[in-house]
Coordinates of C-alpha atoms in Angstrom, one line a residue:
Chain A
X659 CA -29.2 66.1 -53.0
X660 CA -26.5 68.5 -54.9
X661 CA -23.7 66.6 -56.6
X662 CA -20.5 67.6 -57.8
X663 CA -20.6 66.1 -61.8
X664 CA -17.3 64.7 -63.3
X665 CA -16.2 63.5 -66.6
X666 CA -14.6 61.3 -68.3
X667 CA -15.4 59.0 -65.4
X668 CA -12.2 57.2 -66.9
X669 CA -9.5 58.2 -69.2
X670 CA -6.4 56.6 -70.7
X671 CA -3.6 58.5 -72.6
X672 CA -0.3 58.2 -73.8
X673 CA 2.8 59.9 -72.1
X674 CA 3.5 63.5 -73.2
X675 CA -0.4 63.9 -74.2
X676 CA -2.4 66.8 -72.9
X677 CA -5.5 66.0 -70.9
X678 CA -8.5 68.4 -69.4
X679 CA -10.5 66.8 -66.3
X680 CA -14.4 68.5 -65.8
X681 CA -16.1 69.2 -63.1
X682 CA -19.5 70.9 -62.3
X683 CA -19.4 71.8 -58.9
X684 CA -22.3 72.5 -56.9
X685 CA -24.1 75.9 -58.2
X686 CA -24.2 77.8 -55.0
X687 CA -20.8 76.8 -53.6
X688 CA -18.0 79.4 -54.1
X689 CA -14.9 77.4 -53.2
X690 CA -13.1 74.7 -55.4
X691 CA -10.7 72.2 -55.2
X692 CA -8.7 69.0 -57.1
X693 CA -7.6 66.0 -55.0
X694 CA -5.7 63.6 -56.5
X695 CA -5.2 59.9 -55.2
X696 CA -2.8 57.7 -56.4
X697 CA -4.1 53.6 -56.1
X698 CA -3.6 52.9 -52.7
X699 CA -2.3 56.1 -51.0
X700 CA -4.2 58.7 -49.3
X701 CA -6.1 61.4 -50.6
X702 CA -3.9 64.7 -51.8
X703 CA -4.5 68.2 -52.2
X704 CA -3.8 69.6 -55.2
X705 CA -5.4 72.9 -55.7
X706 CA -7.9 75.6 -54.0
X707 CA -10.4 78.0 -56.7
X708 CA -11.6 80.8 -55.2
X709 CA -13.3 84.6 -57.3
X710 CA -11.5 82.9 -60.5
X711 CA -8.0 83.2 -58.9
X712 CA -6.1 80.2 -57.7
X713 CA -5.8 80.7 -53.5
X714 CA -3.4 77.6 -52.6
X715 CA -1.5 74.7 -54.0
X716 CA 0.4 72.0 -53.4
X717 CA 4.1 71.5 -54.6
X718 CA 2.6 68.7 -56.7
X719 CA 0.7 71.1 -58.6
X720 CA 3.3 72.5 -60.9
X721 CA 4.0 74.4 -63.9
X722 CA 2.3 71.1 -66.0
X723 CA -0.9 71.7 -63.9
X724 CA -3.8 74.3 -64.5
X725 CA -7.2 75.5 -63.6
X726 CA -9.6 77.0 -65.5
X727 CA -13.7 78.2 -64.7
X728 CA -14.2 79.2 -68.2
X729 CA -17.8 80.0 -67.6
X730 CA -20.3 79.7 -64.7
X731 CA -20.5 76.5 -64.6
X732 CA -17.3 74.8 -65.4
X733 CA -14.2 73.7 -63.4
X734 CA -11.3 72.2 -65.4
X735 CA -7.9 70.8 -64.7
X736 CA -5.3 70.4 -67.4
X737 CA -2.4 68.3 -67.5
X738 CA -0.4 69.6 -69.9
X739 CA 2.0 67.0 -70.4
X740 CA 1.3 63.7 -68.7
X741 CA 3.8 61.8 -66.8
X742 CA 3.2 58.1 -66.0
X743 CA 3.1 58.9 -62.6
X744 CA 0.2 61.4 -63.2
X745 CA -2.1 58.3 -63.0
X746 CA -4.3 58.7 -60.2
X747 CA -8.0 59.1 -59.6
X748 CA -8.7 62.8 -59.6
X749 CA -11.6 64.1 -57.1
X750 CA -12.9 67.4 -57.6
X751 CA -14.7 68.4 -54.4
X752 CA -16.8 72.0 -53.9
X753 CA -17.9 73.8 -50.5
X754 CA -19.9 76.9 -49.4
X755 CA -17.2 78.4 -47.3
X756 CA -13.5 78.6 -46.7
X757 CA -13.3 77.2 -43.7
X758 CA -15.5 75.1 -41.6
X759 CA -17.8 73.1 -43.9
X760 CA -17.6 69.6 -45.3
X761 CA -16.5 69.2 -49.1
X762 CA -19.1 67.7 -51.5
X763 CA -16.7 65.3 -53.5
X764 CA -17.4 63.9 -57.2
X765 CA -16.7 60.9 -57.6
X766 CA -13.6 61.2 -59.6
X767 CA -11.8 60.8 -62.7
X768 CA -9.7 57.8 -63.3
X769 CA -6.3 58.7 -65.6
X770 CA -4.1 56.2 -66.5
X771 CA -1.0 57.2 -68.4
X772 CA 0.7 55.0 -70.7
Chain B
X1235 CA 7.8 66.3 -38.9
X1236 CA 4.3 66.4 -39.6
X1237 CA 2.2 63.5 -39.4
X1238 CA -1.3 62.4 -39.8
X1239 CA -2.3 58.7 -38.7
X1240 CA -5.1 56.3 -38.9
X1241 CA -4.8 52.3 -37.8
X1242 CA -4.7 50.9 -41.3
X1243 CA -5.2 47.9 -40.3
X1244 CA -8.9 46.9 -41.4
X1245 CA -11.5 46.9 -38.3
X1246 CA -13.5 44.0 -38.3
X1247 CA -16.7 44.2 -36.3
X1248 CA -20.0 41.7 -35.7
X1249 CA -23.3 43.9 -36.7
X1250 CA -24.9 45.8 -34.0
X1251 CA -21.3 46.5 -32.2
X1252 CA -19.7 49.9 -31.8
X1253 CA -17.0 50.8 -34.4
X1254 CA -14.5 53.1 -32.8
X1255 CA -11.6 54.7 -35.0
X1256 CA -8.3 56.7 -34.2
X1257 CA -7.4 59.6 -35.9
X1258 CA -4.1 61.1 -34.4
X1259 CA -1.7 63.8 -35.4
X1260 CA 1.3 65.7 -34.7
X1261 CA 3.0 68.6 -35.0
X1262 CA -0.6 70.3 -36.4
X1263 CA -3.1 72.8 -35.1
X1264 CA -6.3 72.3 -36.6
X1265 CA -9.1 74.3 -36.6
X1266 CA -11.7 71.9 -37.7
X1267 CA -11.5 67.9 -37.9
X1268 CA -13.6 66.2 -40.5
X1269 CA -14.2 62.7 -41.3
X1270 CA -15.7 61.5 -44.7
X1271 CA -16.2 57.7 -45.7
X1272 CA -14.9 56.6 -49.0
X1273 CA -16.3 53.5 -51.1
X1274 CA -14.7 51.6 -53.3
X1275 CA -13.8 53.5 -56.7
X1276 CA -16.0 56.2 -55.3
X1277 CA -15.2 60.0 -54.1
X1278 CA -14.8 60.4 -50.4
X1279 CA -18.1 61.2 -48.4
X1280 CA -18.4 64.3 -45.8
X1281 CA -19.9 62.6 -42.8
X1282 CA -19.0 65.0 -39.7
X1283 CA -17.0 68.2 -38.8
X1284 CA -15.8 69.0 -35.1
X1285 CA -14.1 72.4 -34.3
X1286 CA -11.2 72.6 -32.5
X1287 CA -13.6 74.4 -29.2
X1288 CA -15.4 71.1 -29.4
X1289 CA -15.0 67.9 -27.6
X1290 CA -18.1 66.3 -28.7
X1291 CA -20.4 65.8 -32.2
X1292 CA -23.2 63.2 -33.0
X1293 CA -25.2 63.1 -35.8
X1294 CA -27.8 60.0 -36.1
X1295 CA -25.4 57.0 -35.0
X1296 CA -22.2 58.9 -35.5
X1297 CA -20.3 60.7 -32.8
X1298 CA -16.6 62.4 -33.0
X1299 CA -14.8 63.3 -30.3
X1300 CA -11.7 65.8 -30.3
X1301 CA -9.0 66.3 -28.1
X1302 CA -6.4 68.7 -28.8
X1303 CA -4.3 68.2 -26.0
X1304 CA -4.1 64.6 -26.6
X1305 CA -3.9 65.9 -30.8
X1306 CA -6.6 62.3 -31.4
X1307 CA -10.0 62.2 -32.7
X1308 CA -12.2 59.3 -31.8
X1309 CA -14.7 58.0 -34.4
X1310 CA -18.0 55.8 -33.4
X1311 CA -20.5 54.3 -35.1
X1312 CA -23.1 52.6 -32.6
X1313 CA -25.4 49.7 -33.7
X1314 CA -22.9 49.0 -36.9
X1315 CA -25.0 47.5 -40.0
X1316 CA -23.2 45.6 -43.0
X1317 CA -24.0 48.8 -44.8
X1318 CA -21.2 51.0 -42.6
X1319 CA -18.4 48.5 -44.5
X1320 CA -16.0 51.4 -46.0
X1321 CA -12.7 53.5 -45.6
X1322 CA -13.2 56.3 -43.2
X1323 CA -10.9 59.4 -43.8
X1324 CA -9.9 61.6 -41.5
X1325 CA -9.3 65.3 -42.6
X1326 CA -7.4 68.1 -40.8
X1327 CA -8.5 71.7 -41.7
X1328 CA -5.2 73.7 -40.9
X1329 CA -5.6 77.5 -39.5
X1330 CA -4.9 80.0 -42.5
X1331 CA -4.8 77.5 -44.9
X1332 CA -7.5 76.3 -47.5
X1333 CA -7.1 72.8 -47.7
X1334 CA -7.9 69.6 -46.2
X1335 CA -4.8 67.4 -44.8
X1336 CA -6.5 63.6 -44.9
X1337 CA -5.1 60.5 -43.3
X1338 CA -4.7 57.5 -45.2
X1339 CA -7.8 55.9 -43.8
X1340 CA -9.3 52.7 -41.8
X1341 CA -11.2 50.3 -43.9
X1342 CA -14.6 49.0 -41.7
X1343 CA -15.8 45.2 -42.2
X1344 CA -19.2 45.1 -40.3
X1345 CA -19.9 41.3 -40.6
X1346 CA -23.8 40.0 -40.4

């Protein structure tokens, strides 16, 4: 069965530090999204991909917060400046449509910040 | 205010019973529901999506049940195996937006 591919599986990094979270979504899927969930809390929307252009986010996703497909493959989100409360495990999840269709989910990135 | 709520106190259930979760929520209008099941340390899992025209979904020994009037969905598992032990999530899929609005999930003990 298709999987959505993430990596680092973990990462640790020091306050202030930059940090870039992969994903390879599913190849026939056109829709893309970043989850985040802090230990313990529910699962929270960060972001929605969609024809290279970002289509929704959250007010969590701010100006420290990016998206990038930088080829075919490829879905990236950069942190530009981590905050300790930036550690969270991040899910990047993929779907064939907008609306009405389950999201395939990887199975995250841990980031700790330090 | 808007609200999305799941019993989070853990279910515990003797194998072979019915597991039946709540999923209510207020001040919404949905167009879909979903559920997924998360695992420990793990990405959540899609499992089932109803539409808000829908009262009723199965799939194998899942079913989902939808009422928009009461704003609650009802999640089942029938014949519950050890295996079924997880959080469920339940996810809201708003009209004209593009994300999923998940509650904070019921963890499932399915004891031998």
């Amino acid at each position: 069965e298709p999987e959505v591919t993430q990596t680092p599986s973990h990462q640790v990094t020091q306050m202030g530090q930059e940090v870039i979270l992969r994903c390879v979504p599913i190849s026939n899927h056109l829709y893309f999204y970043w989850y985040r969930q802090i230990l313990g809390q529910k699962v929270e929307f960060l972001v929605s991909f969609y024809n290279n252009e970002i289509s929704e986010k959250s007010e969590i996703f701010d100006d420290q917060f990016s998206v990038e497909r930088p080829d075919g493959s490829n879905f990236t989100l950069k942190i530009r400046s981590t905050k300790l409360e930036d550690s969270a495990m991040y899910f990047c999840a993929s779907s064939e449509a907008a609306r009405g269709r389950g999201y395939t989910f990887g199975s995250g990135t841990r980031l700790t910040v330090v | 205010s808007q609200k999305i709520e799941q019993n989070s106190e853990a279910l515990n259930i003797q194998e072979g019973k019915t597991a039946t979760l709540t999923c209510n929520y207020t001040n919404y209008s949905p167009a879909y529901l979903q559920w997924y099941r998360q695992d420990p340390g793990r990405g959540p899992v899609f499992l089932l999506l109803i539409r808000e025209n829908e009262k009723e979904k199965r799939k194998e020994r899942l079913k989902v049940t939808f009422d928009t009037t009461l704003k609650q969905s009802l999640f089942h598992i029938t014949a519950s195996q050890p295996a079924d032990s997880a959080t469920y999530l339940c996810a809201l899929d708003i009209h004209n937006t593009g994300k999923l609005i998940f509650g904070q999930g019921t963890t499932l003990q399915v004891k031998p």
